[in-house]
Amino acid sequence: MPDTPDLPIVRAIAALRQTVSGWRRQGFTVGFVPTMGALHEGHLALVREAGERADRVVASVFVNPAQFAAHEDLGTYPRQEARDAELLAGAGCALMYAPGVEEMYPADATTTVSVGAPAEGLEGEFRPQMFGGVALVVAKLLNQAQPDVAVFGEKDYQQLIVVRRLVRDLDIPVEIVGLPTIRDGHGLALSSRNAYLSEDELTVARRLNGVLAEAGARAAGGARVDEAEAEAREALLRAGFAHVDYVAIRRADDLAAFESGRVDAPARVLAAAWLGKTRLIDNLPI
């Protein structure tokens, strides 16, 4: 597709690096926001935050096949590149990077990335292929764009922890910023997959945030973690969720479990639950 009037689009690593190098020669700092497209206000908030922290912002739009299992929704994941470009331009993005699969993953590529402990459990248990794919694509994107700062949403909280560990362990010279989750007027975390939900399912989905808030309040008030988790799982099922993969209350810095059985440090309550064929995740700080 042609560039929008306000937003150049590049698809090759060389073209991305050429543009970023030109900015560097002018003394500009660079912010980066990786996305899989199908953008909504949550993504645009990341772009605006990056714009507050850097002179020029690059946003990538790439549906990463490496983080999808064979049974997941890679083929049906929403794609709307022209609309995404318009939204990015309006949010102040300076360049859209939209590589093809062949550019990101040459046929003879063999390297993989394993992050270890932060990727284990929670999403790592139910989507065991996910974080290897996330770590690989994020490492590649950060190397390709070489930004000063990259902004990620806290909605995918475990992913944020994985990325922070990746950057620390591989000495990638970039600041990782987490932005609080953007929600609709009912408290539902904005997500590209919300488009899959029917009106009735949306009504149920909007109860997820409240259930997590109650679980967090109980744990903060001294209830045992396992009891607060179990009560939240039952509350989600009563609310109309078909299945709950997990509700977990973990340490905020590394997602480790509380050995004492009670919250004794900054924490997060995290959940993944199903409505029909749609899997929703969310989390809240405690």
XYZ file of C-alpha atoms in Angstrom, residues 96-284:
189
model
C 5.429 2.484 10.389
C 7.529 -0.654 10.038
C 5.490 -3.444 8.435
C 7.825 -6.288 7.444
C 6.679 -9.491 5.809
C 7.275 -12.915 7.329
C 10.148 -13.558 4.901
C 11.916 -10.377 6.027
C 11.603 -11.293 9.710
C 12.234 -15.024 9.408
C 14.440 -16.010 6.459
C 13.958 -19.613 5.413
C 17.390 -20.678 6.676
C 17.097 -19.003 10.118
C 17.721 -21.372 13.039
C 18.216 -19.177 16.127
C 15.754 -19.369 19.023
C 15.502 -17.456 22.311
C 14.548 -18.935 25.691
C 14.021 -16.535 28.590
C 13.587 -19.062 31.391
C 11.790 -18.461 34.683
C 9.689 -15.362 33.820
C 8.138 -17.261 30.907
C 7.195 -20.309 32.985
C 3.702 -20.833 34.374
C 0.590 -18.717 33.719
C 0.599 -17.990 29.963
C 3.700 -20.134 29.601
C 1.758 -23.149 30.855
C -1.256 -22.729 28.601
C 0.587 -21.327 25.569
C 4.009 -22.988 25.829
C 5.110 -21.781 22.402
C 4.246 -18.151 23.047
C 7.140 -16.627 24.952
C 9.849 -18.209 22.853
C 8.202 -16.531 19.869
C 7.737 -13.249 21.735
C 11.344 -13.179 22.935
C 12.667 -13.918 19.448
C 10.613 -11.297 17.652
C 11.187 -8.612 20.305
C 14.938 -9.237 20.256
C 14.905 -8.929 16.478
C 12.730 -5.808 16.425
C 14.816 -4.024 19.042
C 17.970 -4.897 17.122
C 16.427 -3.718 13.857
C 15.052 -0.420 15.175
C 17.723 0.211 17.847
C 15.495 2.594 19.846
C 16.332 4.481 23.010
C 13.021 3.531 24.618
C 10.334 0.944 23.866
C 6.821 1.047 25.337
C 4.732 -2.038 26.150
C 1.277 -2.318 27.693
C 0.773 -3.779 31.151
C -2.241 -5.722 29.891
C 0.197 -8.423 28.749
C 1.975 -8.233 32.081
C 3.895 -11.479 31.899
C 5.105 -10.478 28.446
C 6.359 -7.187 29.899
C 8.310 -9.074 32.592
C 9.736 -11.418 29.936
C 10.845 -8.481 27.774
C 12.492 -6.727 30.712
C 14.453 -9.879 31.559
C 15.378 -10.384 27.901
C 16.748 -6.851 27.616
C 18.631 -7.127 30.893
C 20.156 -10.520 30.193
C 21.200 -9.729 26.612
C 22.480 -6.221 27.452
C 20.213 -4.581 24.871
C 20.650 -0.812 25.317
C 17.006 0.233 25.500
C 14.717 1.469 28.270
C 11.576 -0.665 28.601
C 8.515 1.274 29.772
C 5.271 -0.371 30.892
C 2.058 1.613 30.431
C -1.039 0.847 32.553
C -3.836 -0.991 30.778
C -6.315 1.109 28.805
C -9.930 0.093 29.509
C -13.361 0.842 28.149
C -16.015 2.635 30.180
C -16.991 -0.667 31.826
C -13.444 -1.588 32.871
C -12.801 -4.150 30.136
C -9.173 -4.132 28.993
C -8.952 -3.074 25.355
C -7.815 -5.922 23.106
C -7.866 -6.689 19.401
C -9.573 -9.980 20.270
C -12.540 -8.152 21.831
C -13.802 -7.859 18.255
C -14.572 -11.594 18.409
C -17.102 -11.149 21.243
C -20.862 -11.006 20.786
C -22.884 -8.402 22.700
C -23.862 -11.000 25.308
C -20.240 -12.099 25.681
C -19.131 -8.477 26.050
C -21.507 -8.116 28.996
C -19.863 -11.088 30.691
C -16.338 -9.981 29.740
C -16.849 -6.660 31.485
C -17.160 -8.474 34.811
C -13.596 -9.811 34.651
C -12.032 -6.596 35.917
C -14.350 -6.440 38.939
C -13.685 -10.039 39.939
C -9.939 -9.456 39.817
C -10.260 -6.246 41.814
C -12.182 -8.108 44.521
C -9.590 -10.898 44.630
C -6.808 -8.354 44.921
C -8.593 -6.532 47.719
C -9.108 -9.779 49.637
C -5.444 -10.726 49.305
C -4.304 -7.230 50.269
C -6.584 -7.442 53.302
C -4.831 -10.544 54.588
C -6.718 -13.444 52.990
C -4.659 -16.430 51.911
C -3.597 -16.188 48.289
C -4.927 -19.626 47.355
C -8.317 -18.843 48.870
C -8.615 -15.518 47.039
C -7.613 -17.222 43.776
C -10.158 -20.039 44.209
C -12.983 -17.632 45.038
C -12.146 -15.554 41.954
C -12.215 -18.626 39.703
C -15.648 -19.559 41.022
C -16.871 -15.973 40.607
C -15.799 -15.940 36.957
C -17.635 -19.179 36.258
C -20.761 -17.836 37.960
C -20.457 -14.671 35.868
C -20.737 -16.724 32.693
C -17.179 -17.516 31.628
C -17.063 -20.967 30.046
C -13.660 -21.928 31.422
C -10.927 -20.359 33.547
C -7.326 -21.234 32.688
C -5.958 -19.524 35.775
C -6.360 -16.844 38.401
C -3.033 -16.181 40.090
C -1.709 -13.684 42.613
C 2.035 -13.233 42.146
C 4.893 -10.914 43.021
C 4.826 -7.904 40.732
C 8.540 -7.782 39.964
C 9.125 -11.354 38.785
C 5.751 -13.169 39.004
C 7.077 -15.591 41.617
C 4.572 -17.172 43.986
C 4.293 -15.957 47.586
C 6.024 -18.607 49.693
C 4.211 -17.463 52.831
C 0.827 -17.929 51.187
C -0.041 -14.284 51.799
C 0.759 -11.054 49.979
C 3.807 -9.485 51.619
C 5.168 -7.378 48.715
C 3.836 -5.501 45.669
C 1.723 -7.967 43.707
C -0.403 -8.574 40.638
C -3.557 -10.601 40.236
C -3.663 -12.167 36.764
C -6.272 -14.229 34.943
C -7.072 -15.932 31.672
C -10.614 -17.093 30.910
C -12.706 -18.163 27.932
C -15.925 -16.846 26.432
C -16.932 -19.077 23.558
C -13.870 -19.314 21.297
C -12.299 -16.146 22.702
C -9.638 -16.211 25.360
C -9.324 -13.067 27.465
C -6.442 -12.105 29.758
C -6.246 -9.302 32.303
C -4.367 -8.268 35.406
C -4.444 -5.628 38.117
